[in-house]
PDB file of C-alpha atoms in Angstrom:
ATOM      1  CA  MET A   1     129.225 197.390  93.131  1.00 43.00           C
ATOM      2  CA  MET A   2     132.515 194.904  93.686  1.00 41.00           C
ATOM      3  CA  ASN A   3     132.328 191.811  91.525  1.00 46.00           C
ATOM      4  CA  ILE A   4     133.941 189.050  93.436  1.00 43.00           C
ATOM      5  CA  LYS A   5     135.198 186.396  91.361  1.00 47.00           C
ATOM      6  CA  GLN A   6     134.169 182.686  92.361  1.00 51.00           C
ATOM      7  CA  GLN A   7     136.931 180.405  92.185  1.00 61.00           C
ATOM      8  CA  GLU A   8     136.336 176.703  91.943  1.00 69.00           C
ATOM      9  CA  ILE A   9     138.507 173.803  94.230  1.00 73.00           C
ATOM     10  CA  ILE A  10     138.888 170.548  92.575  1.00 81.00           C
ATOM     11  CA  SER A  11     138.703 167.586  94.832  1.00 86.00           C
ATOM     12  CA  LYS A  12     140.298 163.950  94.571  1.00 88.00           C
ATOM     13  CA  VAL A  13     137.185 162.390  94.708  1.00 91.00           C
ATOM     14  CA  PRO A  14     134.645 161.750  92.227  1.00 92.00           C
ATOM     15  CA  GLU A  15     131.419 163.630  91.927  1.00 92.00           C
ATOM     16  CA  VAL A  16     128.707 161.832  93.703  1.00 92.00           C
ATOM     17  CA  THR A  17     126.098 160.067  91.074  1.00 93.00           C
ATOM     18  CA  LEU A  18     124.017 157.311  90.196  1.00 94.00           C
ATOM     19  CA  VAL A  19     126.956 155.746  88.813  1.00 95.00           C
ATOM     20  CA  PHE A  20     129.213 156.149  91.962  1.00 96.00           C
ATOM     21  CA  TRP A  21     126.844 154.479  94.053  1.00 96.00           C
ATOM     22  CA  ILE A  22     126.434 151.437  91.967  1.00 96.00           C
ATOM     23  CA  ILE A  23     130.479 150.909  91.839  1.00 96.00           C
ATOM     24  CA  LYS A  24     130.487 151.235  95.575  1.00 96.00           C
ATOM     25  CA  ILE A  25     127.859 148.653  96.035  1.00 95.00           C
ATOM     26  CA  LEU A  26     129.707 146.711  93.914  1.00 96.00           C
ATOM     27  CA  ALA A  27     132.992 147.674  95.235  1.00 96.00           C
ATOM     28  CA  THR A  28     131.375 146.366  99.118  1.00 93.00           C
ATOM     29  CA  THR A  29     130.389 142.843  97.392  1.00 95.00           C
ATOM     30  CA  LEU A  30     133.587 142.275  95.992  1.00 95.00           C
ATOM     31  CA  GLY A  31     135.392 143.375  99.654  1.00 91.00           C
ATOM     32  CA  GLU A  32     133.117 140.533 100.888  1.00 90.00           C
ATOM     33  CA  THR A  33     133.684 137.669  98.450  1.00 94.00           C
ATOM     34  CA  ALA A  34     137.180 138.795  97.796  1.00 93.00           C
ATOM     35  CA  GLY A  35     138.243 138.660 101.571  1.00 90.00           C
ATOM     36  CA  ASP A  36     136.425 135.366 102.270  1.00 90.00           C
ATOM     37  CA  ALA A  37     138.062 133.887  99.281  1.00 92.00           C
ATOM     38  CA  LEU A  38     141.685 134.833 100.758  1.00 91.00           C
ATOM     39  CA  SER A  39     140.548 134.014 104.381  1.00 89.00           C
ATOM     40  CA  MET A  40     138.433 130.726 104.161  1.00 89.00           C
ATOM     41  CA  SER A  41     139.143 129.570 100.513  1.00 90.00           C
ATOM     42  CA  MET A  42     142.681 129.716 100.989  1.00 92.00           C
ATOM     43  CA  ASN A  43     143.057 129.145 104.397  1.00 91.00           C
ATOM     44  CA  LEU A  44     145.223 132.063 105.412  1.00 91.00           C
ATOM     45  CA  GLY A  45     142.876 132.973 108.296  1.00 89.00           C
ATOM     46  CA  TYR A  46     141.432 136.643 109.419  1.00 87.00           C
ATOM     47  CA  LEU A  47     144.969 138.085 110.763  1.00 87.00           C
ATOM     48  CA  VAL A  48     147.187 137.239 107.798  1.00 92.00           C
ATOM     49  CA  SER A  49     144.594 137.704 105.168  1.00 90.00           C
ATOM     50  CA  THR A  50     144.095 141.590 107.257  1.00 90.00           C
ATOM     51  CA  GLY A  51     147.713 141.889 107.086  1.00 93.00           C
ATOM     52  CA  ILE A  52     147.711 141.207 103.163  1.00 93.00           C
ATOM     53  CA  PHE A  53     144.822 143.723 102.447  1.00 91.00           C
ATOM     54  CA  ALA A  54     146.176 146.587 104.988  1.00 92.00           C
ATOM     55  CA  ALA A  55     149.319 146.348 103.310  1.00 94.00           C
ATOM     56  CA  ILE A  56     147.342 146.706  99.921  1.00 93.00           C
ATOM     57  CA  PHE A  57     145.368 149.498 101.285  1.00 93.00           C
ATOM     58  CA  ALA A  58     148.182 151.289 102.693  1.00 94.00           C
ATOM     59  CA  VAL A  59     149.784 151.462  99.072  1.00 95.00           C
ATOM     60  CA  ALA A  60     146.906 152.490  97.621  1.00 94.00           C
ATOM     61  CA  VAL A  61     146.091 155.308 100.023  1.00 94.00           C
ATOM     62  CA  VAL A  62     149.935 156.378  99.380  1.00 94.00           C
ATOM     63  CA  VAL A  63     149.235 156.497  95.458  1.00 95.00           C
ATOM     64  CA  GLN A  64     146.084 158.163  95.653  1.00 94.00           C
ATOM     65  CA  ILE A  65     147.399 161.075  97.680  1.00 92.00           C
ATOM     66  CA  LEU A  66     150.126 161.561  95.986  1.00 93.00           C
ATOM     67  CA  SER A  67     148.458 161.914  93.115  1.00 91.00           C
ATOM     68  CA  LYS A  68     147.723 165.491  91.914  1.00 88.00           C
ATOM     69  CA  LYS A  69     144.374 164.816  90.733  1.00 88.00           C
ATOM     70  CA  PHE A  70     141.543 162.868  90.618  1.00 91.00           C
ATOM     71  CA  HIS A  71     142.347 159.532  88.971  1.00 93.00           C
ATOM     72  CA  PRO A  72     139.122 156.802  88.934  1.00 94.00           C
ATOM     73  CA  VAL A  73     141.463 153.764  88.808  1.00 95.00           C
ATOM     74  CA  VAL A  74     143.292 154.779  91.331  1.00 95.00           C
ATOM     75  CA  TYR A  75     140.211 156.121  93.808  1.00 96.00           C
ATOM     76  CA  TRP A  76     138.084 152.983  93.093  1.00 96.00           C
ATOM     77  CA  THR A  77     141.178 150.426  93.748  1.00 95.00           C
ATOM     78  CA  THR A  78     141.766 152.273  96.994  1.00 95.00           C
ATOM     79  CA  ILE A  79     137.861 152.044  98.005  1.00 96.00           C
ATOM     80  CA  ILE A  80     138.109 148.220  96.896  1.00 95.00           C
ATOM     81  CA  ALA A  81     140.932 147.613  98.958  1.00 94.00           C
ATOM     82  CA  THR A  82     139.547 149.360 102.217  1.00 93.00           C
ATOM     83  CA  THR A  83     136.387 146.713 101.448  1.00 92.00           C
ATOM     84  CA  THR A  84     138.628 143.772 101.624  1.00 92.00           C
ATOM     85  CA  VAL A  85     140.435 144.798 104.504  1.00 91.00           C
ATOM     86  CA  GLY A  86     137.440 145.929 106.596  1.00 86.00           C
ATOM     87  CA  THR A  87     135.693 142.333 105.766  1.00 85.00           C
ATOM     88  CA  THR A  88     138.789 140.266 107.346  1.00 87.00           C
ATOM     89  CA  LEU A  89     139.346 143.048 110.239  1.00 85.00           C
ATOM     90  CA  ALA A  90     135.531 142.966 111.123  1.00 82.00           C
ATOM     91  CA  ASP A  91     136.052 139.282 110.929  1.00 80.00           C
ATOM     92  CA  PHE A  92     138.663 138.986 112.969  1.00 83.00           C
ATOM     93  CA  ALA A  93     137.433 140.802 115.776  1.00 76.00           C
ATOM     94  CA  ASP A  94     133.940 139.679 115.579  1.00 72.00           C
ATOM     95  CA  ARG A  95     135.104 135.730 115.550  1.00 73.00           C
ATOM     96  CA  SER A  96     138.607 135.521 116.334  1.00 72.00           C
ATOM     97  CA  LEU A  97     138.593 137.919 119.420  1.00 73.00           C
ATOM     98  CA  GLY A  98     135.153 137.264 120.551  1.00 73.00           C
ATOM     99  CA  ILE A  99     133.587 140.529 120.204  1.00 78.00           C
ATOM    100  CA  GLY A 100     131.060 139.748 118.992  1.00 76.00           C
ATOM    101  CA  TYR A 101     129.014 141.379 115.804  1.00 76.00           C
ATOM    102  CA  ALA A 102     127.333 143.603 118.503  1.00 78.00           C
ATOM    103  CA  GLY A 103     130.098 144.825 120.243  1.00 81.00           C
ATOM    104  CA  GLY A 104     132.388 144.916 116.953  1.00 79.00           C
ATOM    105  CA  ALA A 105     129.510 147.376 115.764  1.00 84.00           C
ATOM    106  CA  ILE A 106     129.507 149.378 118.351  1.00 87.00           C
ATOM    107  CA  ILE A 107     133.247 149.893 118.855  1.00 87.00           C
ATOM    108  CA  LEU A 108     133.342 150.885 115.310  1.00 87.00           C
ATOM    109  CA  PHE A 109     130.563 153.372 115.537  1.00 90.00           C
ATOM    110  CA  ALA A 110     132.408 154.954 117.843  1.00 92.00           C
ATOM    111  CA  LEU A 111     135.495 155.055 116.304  1.00 91.00           C
ATOM    112  CA  LEU A 112     133.762 156.475 113.366  1.00 93.00           C
ATOM    113  CA  ILE A 113     132.025 159.022 114.996  1.00 94.00           C
ATOM    114  CA  ALA A 114     135.263 160.082 116.709  1.00 95.00           C
ATOM    115  CA  SER A 115     137.033 160.396 113.008  1.00 95.00           C
ATOM    116  CA  LEU A 116     134.260 162.521 111.845  1.00 95.00           C
ATOM    117  CA  MET A 117     134.234 164.624 114.514  1.00 95.00           C
ATOM    118  CA  MET A 118     138.056 165.186 114.393  1.00 97.00           C
ATOM    119  CA  TRP A 119     137.739 165.951 111.144  1.00 96.00           C
ATOM    120  CA  SER A 120     135.088 168.733 111.297  1.00 95.00           C
ATOM    121  CA  GLN A 121     137.179 170.363 114.208  1.00 96.00           C
ATOM    122  CA  THR A 122     140.496 170.190 112.306  1.00 96.00           C
ATOM    123  CA  LEU A 123     139.303 171.183 109.147  1.00 94.00           C
ATOM    124  CA  GLY A 124     135.585 172.814 109.301  1.00 93.00           C
ATOM    125  CA  SER A 125     133.764 170.324 106.919  1.00 92.00           C
ATOM    126  CA  VAL A 126     133.461 166.630 106.443  1.00 94.00           C
ATOM    127  CA  ALA A 127     131.703 167.309 103.052  1.00 91.00           C
ATOM    128  CA  VAL A 128     133.525 165.147 100.363  1.00 89.00           C
ATOM    129  CA  ASP A 129     134.032 168.101  97.882  1.00 88.00           C
ATOM    130  CA  THR A 130     136.658 169.355 100.712  1.00 89.00           C
ATOM    131  CA  VAL A 131     138.892 166.490  99.987  1.00 92.00           C
ATOM    132  CA  SER A 132     141.387 168.096  98.279  1.00 88.00           C
ATOM    133  CA  SER A 133     144.590 168.399 100.505  1.00 90.00           C
ATOM    134  CA  PRO A 134     146.578 165.651 101.994  1.00 91.00           C
ATOM    135  CA  LYS A 135     145.160 166.416 105.312  1.00 93.00           C
ATOM    136  CA  SER A 136     141.622 166.229 104.534  1.00 93.00           C
ATOM    137  CA  GLU A 137     142.652 162.877 102.316  1.00 94.00           C
ATOM    138  CA  GLY A 138     144.179 161.552 105.394  1.00 93.00           C
ATOM    139  CA  PHE A 139     140.769 162.134 107.523  1.00 95.00           C
ATOM    140  CA  TYR A 140     138.745 160.449 104.697  1.00 95.00           C
ATOM    141  CA  TRP A 141     140.194 157.423 104.256  1.00 95.00           C
ATOM    142  CA  VAL A 142     140.399 156.872 107.728  1.00 93.00           C
ATOM    143  CA  THR A 143     137.011 157.559 107.884  1.00 94.00           C
ATOM    144  CA  ILE A 144     136.183 155.544 105.302  1.00 94.00           C
ATOM    145  CA  MET A 145     138.129 152.442 106.482  1.00 92.00           C
ATOM    146  CA  PHE A 146     136.088 152.731 110.143  1.00 91.00           C
ATOM    147  CA  SER A 147     132.586 152.842 108.221  1.00 91.00           C
ATOM    148  CA  GLN A 148     133.418 149.937 105.756  1.00 90.00           C
ATOM    149  CA  THR A 149     134.544 147.742 108.861  1.00 88.00           C
ATOM    150  CA  LEU A 150     131.411 148.598 110.492  1.00 88.00           C
ATOM    151  CA  GLY A 151     129.177 148.102 107.593  1.00 86.00           C
ATOM    152  CA  THR A 152     130.775 144.386 107.480  1.00 85.00           C
ATOM    153  CA  ALA A 153     129.894 143.770 111.259  1.00 86.00           C
ATOM    154  CA  LEU A 154     126.518 145.435 110.580  1.00 89.00           C
ATOM    155  CA  GLY A 155     125.617 143.208 107.343  1.00 88.00           C
ATOM    156  CA  ASP A 156     127.012 140.387 109.607  1.00 84.00           C
ATOM    157  CA  TRP A 157     124.754 140.758 112.816  1.00 88.00           C
ATOM    158  CA  THR A 158     121.941 141.717 110.687  1.00 90.00           C
ATOM    159  CA  ALA A 159     122.358 138.214 108.517  1.00 86.00           C
ATOM    160  CA  ASP A 160     122.862 136.166 111.366  1.00 83.00           C
ATOM    161  CA  THR A 161     122.593 137.216 114.985  1.00 82.00           C
ATOM    162  CA  ALA A 162     119.277 139.097 114.078  1.00 85.00           C
ATOM    163  CA  GLY A 163     118.218 136.000 111.667  1.00 87.00           C
ATOM    164  CA  LEU A 164     116.808 137.725 108.771  1.00 91.00           C
ATOM    165  CA  GLY A 165     119.323 136.261 106.522  1.00 91.00           C
ATOM    166  CA  TYR A 166     121.227 137.341 103.457  1.00 91.00           C
ATOM    167  CA  SER A 167     118.011 138.350 101.628  1.00 90.00           C
ATOM    168  CA  GLY A 168     116.685 139.807 104.472  1.00 93.00           C
ATOM    169  CA  GLY A 169     119.608 141.543 105.348  1.00 93.00           C
ATOM    170  CA  ALA A 170     119.417 143.167 101.695  1.00 93.00           C
ATOM    171  CA  VAL A 171     115.900 144.142 102.306  1.00 94.00           C
ATOM    172  CA  VAL A 172     116.918 145.912 105.221  1.00 95.00           C
ATOM    173  CA  PHE A 173     119.688 148.250 103.848  1.00 95.00           C
ATOM    174  CA  GLY A 174     117.920 148.186 100.750  1.00 95.00           C
ATOM    175  CA  THR A 175     115.024 149.735 102.479  1.00 97.00           C
ATOM    176  CA  LEU A 176     117.489 151.956 104.581  1.00 96.00           C
ATOM    177  CA  LEU A 177     119.112 153.519 101.552  1.00 96.00           C
ATOM    178  CA  ALA A 178     116.126 154.610  99.859  1.00 96.00           C
ATOM    179  CA  VAL A 179     114.747 156.319 102.746  1.00 97.00           C
ATOM    180  CA  ILE A 180     117.597 158.051 102.460  1.00 97.00           C
ATOM    181  CA  ALA A 181     117.489 158.821  98.638  1.00 95.00           C
ATOM    182  CA  LEU A 182     113.753 159.890  99.174  1.00 97.00           C
ATOM    183  CA  ALA A 183     115.278 162.379 102.107  1.00 97.00           C
ATOM    184  CA  TYR A 184     117.766 164.071  99.939  1.00 95.00           C
ATOM    185  CA  TYR A 185     115.219 165.097  97.736  1.00 93.00           C
ATOM    186  CA  ARG A 186     112.239 165.590  99.910  1.00 94.00           C
ATOM    187  CA  THR A 187     114.104 167.234 103.120  1.00 95.00           C
ATOM    188  CA  LYS A 188     116.479 169.843 104.492  1.00 93.00           C
ATOM    189  CA  ILE A 189     118.362 167.412 106.154  1.00 95.00           C
ATOM    190  CA  SER A 190     121.928 168.331 105.767  1.00 95.00           C
ATOM    191  CA  HIS A 191     123.285 166.319 102.186  1.00 93.00           C
ATOM    192  CA  THR A 192     126.826 165.655 103.950  1.00 93.00           C
ATOM    193  CA  VAL A 193     124.901 164.081 106.479  1.00 94.00           C
ATOM    194  CA  LEU A 194     122.770 161.526 104.334  1.00 95.00           C
ATOM    195  CA  PHE A 195     125.788 161.005 102.014  1.00 95.00           C
ATOM    196  CA  TRP A 196     127.799 159.225 105.395  1.00 94.00           C
ATOM    197  CA  ALA A 197     124.730 157.680 106.349  1.00 94.00           C
ATOM    198  CA  ALA A 198     124.382 156.123 102.679  1.00 95.00           C
ATOM    199  CA  PHE A 199     128.289 155.482 102.538  1.00 94.00           C
ATOM    200  CA  ILE A 200     127.709 153.452 105.558  1.00 91.00           C
ATOM    201  CA  LEU A 201     124.767 151.751 104.870  1.00 93.00           C
ATOM    202  CA  THR A 202     126.018 150.392 101.495  1.00 95.00           C
ATOM    203  CA  ARG A 203     128.738 148.566 103.163  1.00 91.00           C
ATOM    204  CA  PRO A 204     126.319 146.167 105.073  1.00 92.00           C
ATOM    205  CA  LEU A 205     124.073 145.919 101.902  1.00 94.00           C
ATOM    206  CA  GLY A 206     127.534 144.758  99.989  1.00 92.00           C
ATOM    207  CA  ALA A 207     128.275 142.346 102.560  1.00 90.00           C
ATOM    208  CA  VAL A 208     124.866 140.441 102.618  1.00 93.00           C
ATOM    209  CA  VAL A 209     124.783 140.484  98.747  1.00 94.00           C
ATOM    210  CA  GLY A 210     128.579 138.678  98.631  1.00 92.00           C
ATOM    211  CA  ASP A 211     127.255 136.557 101.208  1.00 90.00           C
ATOM    212  CA  PHE A 212     124.166 135.009  99.230  1.00 92.00           C
ATOM    213  CA  LEU A 213     126.505 134.383  96.243  1.00 94.00           C
ATOM    214  CA  ASP A 214     129.126 132.663  97.663  1.00 90.00           C
ATOM    215  CA  LYS A 215     127.399 131.103 100.868  1.00 89.00           C
ATOM    216  CA  PRO A 216     126.571 127.263 100.817  1.00 89.00           C
ATOM    217  CA  ILE A 217     122.855 126.427  99.626  1.00 90.00           C
ATOM    218  CA  LEU A 218     121.537 125.434 102.521  1.00 86.00           C
ATOM    219  CA  LYS A 219     122.695 128.307 104.771  1.00 84.00           C
ATOM    220  CA  GLY A 220     120.687 130.057 102.331  1.00 85.00           C
ATOM    221  CA  GLY A 221     123.384 131.207  99.420  1.00 89.00           C
ATOM    222  CA  LEU A 222     123.809 130.611  96.266  1.00 93.00           C
ATOM    223  CA  ALA A 223     127.193 128.545  96.522  1.00 91.00           C
ATOM    224  CA  ILE A 224     129.172 130.404  93.742  1.00 94.00           C
ATOM    225  CA  SER A 225     132.842 130.236  93.815  1.00 94.00           C
ATOM    226  CA  ARG A 226     134.222 133.202  95.795  1.00 94.00           C
ATOM    227  CA  TYR A 227     137.288 133.410  93.413  1.00 95.00           C
ATOM    228  CA  SER A 228     134.458 133.326  90.161  1.00 95.00           C
ATOM    229  CA  ALA A 229     132.213 135.756  91.889  1.00 95.00           C
ATOM    230  CA  SER A 230     134.705 137.997  92.519  1.00 96.00           C
ATOM    231  CA  LEU A 231     136.457 138.188  89.283  1.00 96.00           C
ATOM    232  CA  SER A 232     132.899 138.682  87.502  1.00 96.00           C
ATOM    233  CA  ILE A 233     132.129 141.823  90.185  1.00 97.00           C
ATOM    234  CA  LEU A 234     136.091 142.932  89.153  1.00 96.00           C
ATOM    235  CA  ALA A 235     135.006 142.695  85.544  1.00 97.00           C
ATOM    236  CA  ILE A 236     131.616 144.655  85.923  1.00 97.00           C
ATOM    237  CA  ILE A 237     133.536 147.473  87.792  1.00 97.00           C
ATOM    238  CA  ALA A 238     136.147 148.190  85.629  1.00 96.00           C
ATOM    239  CA  LEU A 239     133.199 148.062  82.671  1.00 96.00           C
ATOM    240  CA  PHE A 240     131.303 150.967  84.526  1.00 96.00           C
ATOM    241  CA  ILE A 241     134.597 153.087  85.352  1.00 95.00           C
ATOM    242  CA  PHE A 242     135.751 152.779  81.354  1.00 94.00           C
ATOM    243  CA  ILE A 243     132.520 153.274  80.125  1.00 94.00           C
ATOM    244  CA  PHE A 244     131.040 156.151  82.145  1.00 92.00           C
ATOM    245  CA  SER A 245     132.658 159.904  82.762  1.00 86.00           C
ATOM    246  CA  HIS A 246     133.828 160.231  86.198  1.00 86.00           C
ATOM    247  CA  LYS A 247     134.337 163.619  87.296  1.00 88.00           C
ATOM    248  CA  ALA A 248     136.207 164.956  90.644  1.00 87.00           C
ATOM    249  CA  ALA A 249     133.892 166.926  93.253  1.00 85.00           C
ATOM    250  CA  LYS A 250     134.342 170.718  92.745  1.00 79.00           C
ATOM    251  CA  ARG A 251     133.362 173.098  95.649  1.00 71.00           C
ATOM    252  CA  ARG A 252     132.574 176.818  94.715  1.00 64.00           C
ATOM    253  CA  ILE A 253     134.436 179.547  97.055  1.00 59.00           C
TER     254      ILE A 253
END
């Protein structure tokens, strides 16, 4: 009987663990507070702020793709960049262009599905453990950008238009994430589908939590300075990155 030796392909993205999800939620919360700090507190506006964050995101993505292996700091810097540009881009589309939260969410959802379909048709899989080439990374980061921007629109729609407020929105998205976690362990639903569903939903959760931290008390927030909130969250993210070990996702072929 022929013995076929299995090979292991190392991905350029981290292994999906509890620490991964904690940092992801913190990063999305930071994206909301930092995005609002630039566009609102510094009065740069949504368009200028989007341009600044987009430039940072472009540099981070290039560094990430050119890296020969997975680096936690580079990866999470890129993720944070997607959350900040996603925040200001969604706010620009929803408020400045007058599309509204619902309209923006529909457009972004369509773009997200189109990105996932193109990725799947081109490379055969959208699983994160297959992200090991420049082409797959390109699809990965475009998809993440759409998901982060969509999440911002969903969070704002839930808290403002639907009238649930920031705490109500946090309960809704937190519950949905708990349902996905239960489905992961108790059902046979594709883990790849569940991953992307959870990845998308962590963004609106972070959006409403970020708004809860920095919005005025009369609007249901804690009125914490956006600068203080952003620096505090960034410090916590740094602790999680440097204290806990982070391994790259692996795939056996």
